[in-house]
CSV table of N, CA, C and O and ligand atoms in Angstrom, one decimal:
chain,number,residue,atom,x,y,z
A,71,MET,N,-3.5,-10.8,-73.3
A,71,MET,CA,-4.6,-10.1,-74.0
A,71,MET,C,-5.8,-11.0,-73.9
A,71,MET,O,-5.8,-12.2,-74.2
A,72,SER,N,-6.9,-10.4,-73.5
A,72,SER,CA,-8.2,-11.2,-73.4
A,72,SER,C,-8.9,-11.2,-74.8
A,72,SER,O,-8.9,-10.2,-75.5
A,73,ALA,N,-9.5,-12.4,-75.1
A,73,ALA,CA,-10.2,-12.5,-76.3
A,73,ALA,C,-11.6,-12.1,-76.2
A,73,ALA,O,-12.4,-12.1,-77.1
A,74,LYS,N,-12.0,-11.7,-75.0
A,74,LYS,CA,-13.4,-11.3,-74.7
A,74,LYS,C,-13.7,-10.0,-75.5
A,74,LYS,O,-13.0,-9.0,-75.5
A,75,LYS,N,-14.9,-10.0,-76.1
A,75,LYS,CA,-15.3,-8.9,-76.9
A,75,LYS,C,-16.8,-8.6,-76.5
A,75,LYS,O,-17.5,-9.5,-76.1
A,76,SER,N,-17.2,-7.3,-76.6
A,76,SER,CA,-18.5,-7.0,-76.3
A,76,SER,C,-19.5,-7.5,-77.4
A,76,SER,O,-19.0,-7.7,-78.5
A,77,PRO,N,-20.8,-7.7,-77.1
A,77,PRO,CA,-21.7,-8.2,-78.1
A,77,PRO,C,-21.7,-7.3,-79.3
A,77,PRO,O,-21.8,-7.8,-80.4
A,78,GLU,N,-21.5,-6.0,-79.1
A,78,GLU,CA,-21.5,-5.1,-80.3
A,78,GLU,C,-20.3,-5.3,-81.2
A,78,GLU,O,-20.4,-5.4,-82.4
A,79,GLU,N,-19.2,-5.5,-80.5
A,79,GLU,CA,-17.9,-5.8,-81.3
A,79,GLU,C,-18.1,-7.1,-82.1
A,79,GLU,O,-17.6,-7.1,-83.2
A,80,LEU,N,-18.7,-8.1,-81.4
A,80,LEU,CA,-18.8,-9.4,-82.1
A,80,LEU,C,-19.7,-9.3,-83.3
A,80,LEU,O,-19.5,-9.8,-84.3
A,81,LYS,N,-20.8,-8.5,-83.2
A,81,LYS,CA,-21.7,-8.3,-84.3
A,81,LYS,C,-21.0,-7.6,-85.4
A,81,LYS,O,-21.1,-8.0,-86.6
A,82,ASN,N,-20.2,-6.6,-85.1
A,82,ASN,CA,-19.5,-5.9,-86.1
A,82,ASN,C,-18.4,-6.8,-86.8
A,82,ASN,O,-18.2,-6.7,-88.0
A,83,ILE,N,-17.7,-7.6,-86.0
A,83,ILE,CA,-16.8,-8.5,-86.6
A,83,ILE,C,-17.5,-9.5,-87.5
A,83,ILE,O,-17.0,-9.7,-88.6
A,84,PHE,N,-18.6,-10.1,-87.0
A,84,PHE,CA,-19.3,-11.0,-87.8
A,84,PHE,C,-19.7,-10.4,-89.2
A,84,PHE,O,-19.5,-11.0,-90.2
A,85,LYS,N,-20.3,-9.2,-89.1
A,85,LYS,CA,-20.8,-8.5,-90.3
A,85,LYS,C,-19.6,-8.2,-91.3
A,85,LYS,O,-19.8,-8.4,-92.5
A,86,LYS,N,-18.5,-7.8,-90.7
A,86,LYS,CA,-17.4,-7.4,-91.6
A,86,LYS,C,-16.9,-8.6,-92.4
A,86,LYS,O,-16.6,-8.5,-93.6
A,87,TYR,N,-16.8,-9.8,-91.8
A,87,TYR,CA,-16.3,-11.0,-92.5
A,87,TYR,C,-17.4,-11.6,-93.3
A,87,TYR,O,-17.1,-12.1,-94.4
A,88,ALA,N,-18.7,-11.6,-92.8
A,88,ALA,CA,-19.8,-12.3,-93.5
A,88,ALA,C,-20.0,-11.6,-94.9
A,88,ALA,O,-20.5,-12.2,-95.8
A,89,ALA,N,-19.7,-10.3,-94.9
A,89,ALA,CA,-20.0,-9.5,-96.1
A,89,ALA,C,-19.0,-9.7,-97.3
A,89,ALA,O,-19.2,-9.2,-98.4
A,90,LYS,N,-17.9,-10.4,-97.0
A,90,LYS,CA,-16.9,-10.6,-98.0
A,90,LYS,C,-17.3,-11.3,-99.3
A,90,LYS,O,-16.9,-10.9,-100.4
A,91,GLU,N,-18.1,-12.3,-99.1
A,91,GLU,CA,-18.5,-13.0,-100.4
A,91,GLU,C,-19.9,-13.7,-100.1
A,91,GLU,O,-20.3,-13.9,-99.0
A,92,GLY,N,-20.6,-14.0,-101.2
A,92,GLY,CA,-21.9,-14.6,-101.1
A,92,GLY,C,-22.9,-13.9,-100.2
A,92,GLY,O,-23.0,-12.6,-100.3
A,93,ASP,N,-23.6,-14.6,-99.4
A,93,ASP,CA,-24.6,-14.0,-98.5
A,93,ASP,C,-24.0,-13.1,-97.5
A,93,ASP,O,-23.1,-13.6,-96.7
A,94,PRO,N,-24.3,-11.8,-97.4
A,94,PRO,CA,-23.7,-10.9,-96.5
A,94,PRO,C,-24.1,-11.2,-95.0
A,94,PRO,O,-23.5,-10.6,-94.1
A,95,ASP,N,-25.1,-12.0,-94.8
A,95,ASP,CA,-25.5,-12.3,-93.4
A,95,ASP,C,-25.0,-13.7,-92.9
A,95,ASP,O,-25.4,-14.2,-91.9
A,96,GLN,N,-24.2,-14.4,-93.8
A,96,GLN,CA,-23.8,-15.7,-93.4
A,96,GLN,C,-22.3,-15.8,-93.7
A,96,GLN,O,-21.8,-15.3,-94.6
A,97,LEU,N,-21.6,-16.6,-92.8
A,97,LEU,CA,-20.2,-16.8,-93.0
A,97,LEU,C,-20.0,-18.1,-93.7
A,97,LEU,O,-20.4,-19.2,-93.3
A,98,SER,N,-19.2,-18.0,-94.8
A,98,SER,CA,-18.8,-19.2,-95.5
A,98,SER,C,-17.6,-19.8,-94.8
A,98,SER,O,-17.1,-19.1,-93.8
A,99,LYS,N,-17.1,-20.9,-95.2
A,99,LYS,CA,-16.0,-21.5,-94.4
A,99,LYS,C,-14.7,-20.6,-94.6
A,99,LYS,O,-14.0,-20.4,-93.6
A,100,ASP,N,-14.5,-20.1,-95.8
A,100,ASP,CA,-13.4,-19.2,-96.0
A,100,ASP,C,-13.5,-17.9,-95.1
A,100,ASP,O,-12.5,-17.4,-94.6
A,101,GLU,N,-14.7,-17.4,-95.0
A,101,GLU,CA,-14.9,-16.2,-94.2
A,101,GLU,C,-14.7,-16.5,-92.8
A,101,GLU,O,-14.0,-15.7,-92.0
A,102,LEU,N,-15.1,-17.7,-92.3
A,102,LEU,CA,-14.9,-18.0,-90.9
A,102,LEU,C,-13.4,-18.2,-90.6
A,102,LEU,O,-12.9,-17.7,-89.6
A,103,LYS,N,-12.7,-18.8,-91.6
A,103,LYS,CA,-11.2,-18.9,-91.4
A,103,LYS,C,-10.5,-17.5,-91.3
A,103,LYS,O,-9.7,-17.3,-90.4
A,104,LEU,N,-10.9,-16.6,-92.2
A,104,LEU,CA,-10.3,-15.3,-92.1
A,104,LEU,C,-10.6,-14.6,-90.8
A,104,LEU,O,-9.8,-14.0,-90.1
A,105,LEU,N,-11.9,-14.7,-90.3
A,105,LEU,CA,-12.3,-14.1,-89.1
A,105,LEU,C,-11.5,-14.6,-87.9
A,105,LEU,O,-11.0,-13.9,-87.1
A,106,ILE,N,-11.4,-16.0,-87.8
A,106,ILE,CA,-10.7,-16.6,-86.7
A,106,ILE,C,-9.2,-16.2,-86.7
A,106,ILE,O,-8.6,-15.9,-85.7
A,107,GLN,N,-8.6,-16.3,-87.9
A,107,GLN,CA,-7.1,-16.0,-88.0
A,107,GLN,C,-6.8,-14.6,-87.6
A,107,GLN,O,-5.8,-14.3,-87.0
A,108,ALA,N,-7.7,-13.7,-88.0
A,108,ALA,CA,-7.5,-12.3,-87.7
A,108,ALA,C,-7.9,-11.8,-86.3
A,108,ALA,O,-7.2,-11.0,-85.7
A,109,GLU,N,-9.0,-12.4,-85.9
A,109,GLU,CA,-9.6,-11.9,-84.6
A,109,GLU,C,-9.4,-12.8,-83.4
A,109,GLU,O,-9.3,-12.3,-82.3
A,110,PHE,N,-9.4,-14.1,-83.6
A,110,PHE,CA,-9.3,-15.0,-82.5
A,110,PHE,C,-8.2,-16.1,-82.8
A,110,PHE,O,-8.5,-17.3,-82.7
A,111,PRO,N,-7.0,-15.6,-83.1
A,111,PRO,CA,-5.9,-16.6,-83.4
A,111,PRO,C,-5.7,-17.6,-82.3
A,111,PRO,O,-5.2,-18.8,-82.6
A,112,SER,N,-6.0,-17.3,-81.0
A,112,SER,CA,-5.7,-18.2,-79.9
A,112,SER,C,-6.6,-19.4,-80.1
A,112,SER,O,-6.3,-20.5,-79.5
A,113,LEU,N,-7.7,-19.3,-80.7
A,113,LEU,CA,-8.6,-20.4,-80.9
A,113,LEU,C,-8.0,-21.5,-81.8
A,113,LEU,O,-8.3,-22.7,-81.6
A,114,LEU,N,-7.1,-21.1,-82.6
A,114,LEU,CA,-6.5,-22.1,-83.5
A,114,LEU,C,-5.7,-23.2,-82.7
A,114,LEU,O,-5.5,-24.3,-83.2
A,115,LYS,N,-5.3,-22.8,-81.5
A,115,LYS,CA,-4.6,-23.8,-80.7
A,115,LYS,C,-5.5,-24.8,-80.0
A,115,LYS,O,-5.1,-25.8,-79.6
A,116,VAL,N,-6.7,-24.4,-79.8
A,116,VAL,CA,-7.6,-25.3,-79.0
A,116,VAL,C,-8.6,-26.1,-79.9
A,116,VAL,O,-9.1,-27.1,-79.5
A,117,VAL,N,-8.8,-25.7,-81.2
A,117,VAL,CA,-9.6,-26.5,-82.0
A,117,VAL,C,-8.7,-27.4,-82.8
A,117,VAL,O,-7.6,-27.1,-83.2
A,118,SER,N,-9.3,-28.7,-83.1
A,118,SER,CA,-8.4,-29.6,-83.8
A,118,SER,C,-8.2,-29.2,-85.2
A,118,SER,O,-7.2,-29.3,-85.8
A,119,SER,N,-9.3,-28.7,-85.9
A,119,SER,CA,-9.2,-28.2,-87.2
A,119,SER,C,-10.3,-27.2,-87.5
A,119,SER,O,-11.4,-27.3,-86.9
A,120,LEU,N,-10.1,-26.3,-88.4
A,120,LEU,CA,-11.1,-25.3,-88.7
A,120,LEU,C,-12.3,-26.0,-89.4
A,120,LEU,O,-13.4,-25.5,-89.3
A,121,ASP,N,-12.0,-27.0,-90.1
A,121,ASP,CA,-13.1,-27.8,-90.8
A,121,ASP,C,-14.0,-28.4,-89.8
A,121,ASP,O,-15.3,-28.3,-89.9
A,122,ASP,N,-13.5,-28.9,-88.7
A,122,ASP,CA,-14.3,-29.5,-87.7
A,122,ASP,C,-15.1,-28.4,-87.0
A,122,ASP,O,-16.3,-28.6,-86.6
A,123,LEU,N,-14.4,-27.3,-86.7
A,123,LEU,CA,-15.1,-26.2,-86.0
A,123,LEU,C,-16.2,-25.7,-86.9
A,123,LEU,O,-17.3,-25.5,-86.3
A,124,PHE,N,-16.0,-25.6,-88.2
A,124,PHE,CA,-17.1,-25.1,-89.0
A,124,PHE,C,-18.3,-26.0,-89.0
A,124,PHE,O,-19.4,-25.6,-88.9
A,125,LYS,N,-18.0,-27.3,-89.1
A,125,LYS,CA,-19.1,-28.3,-89.0
A,125,LYS,C,-19.9,-28.2,-87.7
A,125,LYS,O,-21.1,-28.4,-87.7
A,126,GLU,N,-19.1,-28.0,-86.6
A,126,GLU,CA,-19.7,-27.9,-85.3
A,126,GLU,C,-20.6,-26.7,-85.3
A,126,GLU,O,-21.7,-26.7,-84.7
A,127,LEU,N,-20.2,-25.6,-85.8
A,127,LEU,CA,-21.0,-24.3,-85.8
A,127,LEU,C,-22.2,-24.4,-86.7
A,127,LEU,O,-23.2,-23.8,-86.4
A,128,ASP,N,-22.0,-25.0,-87.8
A,128,ASP,CA,-23.1,-25.0,-88.8
A,128,ASP,C,-24.1,-26.1,-88.4
A,128,ASP,O,-24.2,-27.1,-89.0
A,129,LYS,N,-24.9,-25.7,-87.5
A,129,LYS,CA,-25.9,-26.6,-86.9
A,129,LYS,C,-26.9,-27.2,-87.9
A,129,LYS,O,-27.3,-28.3,-87.8
A,130,ASN,N,-27.4,-26.3,-88.8
A,130,ASN,CA,-28.4,-26.7,-89.7
A,130,ASN,C,-27.8,-27.3,-91.0
A,130,ASN,O,-28.6,-27.6,-91.9
A,131,GLY,N,-26.5,-27.3,-91.1
A,131,GLY,CA,-25.8,-28.0,-92.2
A,131,GLY,C,-26.0,-27.4,-93.6
A,131,GLY,O,-26.0,-28.1,-94.6
A,132,ASP,N,-26.3,-26.1,-93.6
A,132,ASP,CA,-26.5,-25.4,-94.9
A,132,ASP,C,-25.2,-24.9,-95.5
A,132,ASP,O,-25.2,-24.3,-96.6
A,133,GLY,N,-24.1,-25.2,-94.9
A,133,GLY,CA,-22.8,-24.8,-95.5
A,133,GLY,C,-22.4,-23.4,-95.1
A,133,GLY,O,-21.4,-22.9,-95.7
A,134,GLU,N,-23.2,-22.7,-94.3
A,134,GLU,CA,-22.8,-21.4,-93.9
A,134,GLU,C,-23.1,-21.2,-92.4
A,134,GLU,O,-23.9,-21.9,-91.9
A,135,VAL,N,-22.4,-20.3,-91.8
A,135,VAL,CA,-22.7,-20.0,-90.4
A,135,VAL,C,-23.4,-18.7,-90.2
A,135,VAL,O,-22.9,-17.6,-90.6
A,136,SER,N,-24.6,-18.7,-89.7
A,136,SER,CA,-25.4,-17.5,-89.4
A,136,SER,C,-24.9,-16.9,-88.1
A,136,SER,O,-24.1,-17.5,-87.4
A,137,PHE,N,-25.4,-15.7,-87.8
A,137,PHE,CA,-24.9,-15.0,-86.6
A,137,PHE,C,-25.4,-15.8,-85.4
A,137,PHE,O,-24.7,-15.9,-84.4
A,138,GLU,N,-26.6,-16.4,-85.5
A,138,GLU,CA,-27.1,-17.3,-84.4
A,138,GLU,C,-26.1,-18.4,-84.1
A,138,GLU,O,-25.8,-18.7,-83.0
A,139,GLU,N,-25.7,-19.1,-85.2
A,139,GLU,CA,-24.8,-20.2,-85.1
A,139,GLU,C,-23.4,-19.8,-84.6
A,139,GLU,O,-22.7,-20.5,-83.8
A,140,PHE,N,-23.0,-18.6,-85.0
A,140,PHE,CA,-21.8,-18.0,-84.5
A,140,PHE,C,-21.7,-17.8,-83.0
A,140,PHE,O,-20.6,-17.8,-82.4
A,141,GLN,N,-22.9,-17.6,-82.4
A,141,GLN,CA,-22.9,-17.5,-80.9
A,141,GLN,C,-22.3,-18.6,-80.2
A,141,GLN,O,-21.7,-18.4,-79.1
A,142,VAL,N,-22.3,-19.8,-80.7
A,142,VAL,CA,-21.7,-21.0,-80.1
A,142,VAL,C,-20.2,-20.7,-80.0
A,142,VAL,O,-19.6,-21.0,-79.0
A,143,LEU,N,-19.6,-20.1,-81.0
A,143,LEU,CA,-18.2,-19.8,-81.0
A,143,LEU,C,-17.9,-18.8,-80.0
A,143,LEU,O,-16.9,-18.8,-79.2
A,144,VAL,N,-18.8,-17.8,-79.9
A,144,VAL,CA,-18.6,-16.7,-78.9
A,144,VAL,C,-18.6,-17.3,-77.5
A,144,VAL,O,-17.8,-16.9,-76.7
A,145,THR,N,-19.5,-18.3,-77.2
A,145,THR,CA,-19.5,-18.9,-75.9
A,145,THR,C,-18.1,-19.6,-75.7
A,145,THR,O,-17.6,-19.6,-74.6
A,146,LYS,N,-17.6,-20.3,-76.7
A,146,LYS,CA,-16.3,-21.0,-76.6
A,146,LYS,C,-15.2,-20.0,-76.2
A,146,LYS,O,-14.4,-20.3,-75.4
A,147,ILE,N,-15.2,-18.9,-76.9
A,147,ILE,CA,-14.2,-17.9,-76.7
A,147,ILE,C,-14.2,-17.3,-75.3
A,147,ILE,O,-13.2,-17.1,-74.7
A,148,SER,N,-15.4,-17.1,-74.8
A,148,SER,CA,-15.5,-16.4,-73.5
A,148,SER,C,-15.3,-17.4,-72.3
A,148,SER,O,-15.4,-17.0,-71.2
A,149,GLN,N,-15.1,-18.7,-72.6
A,149,GLN,CA,-14.9,-19.6,-71.5
A,149,GLN,C,-13.5,-19.5,-70.9
A,149,GLN,O,-12.6,-19.3,-71.7
B,636,CA,CA1,-20.8,-14.4,-96.7
B,637,CA,CA1,-25.9,-22.8,-91.0
């Protein structure tokens, strides 16, 4: 099974999980965990920890991952 998703699917996935709590346009760490566990479980084998992954994605360090920051993950997945 390929983990590759279309840009539209990714946007929908992001929105679905980002809307669960707090800011509906930003992923909290819990939301990111749910997203990865449900949609990209194969990533769990390649990242050392979800905490590290979250830190890596949260470029501006505001404790949330925006759709823009999420793109880095998308690049990782499509490699
Ligand atoms: Ca949120
Ligand atoms: Ca951020």
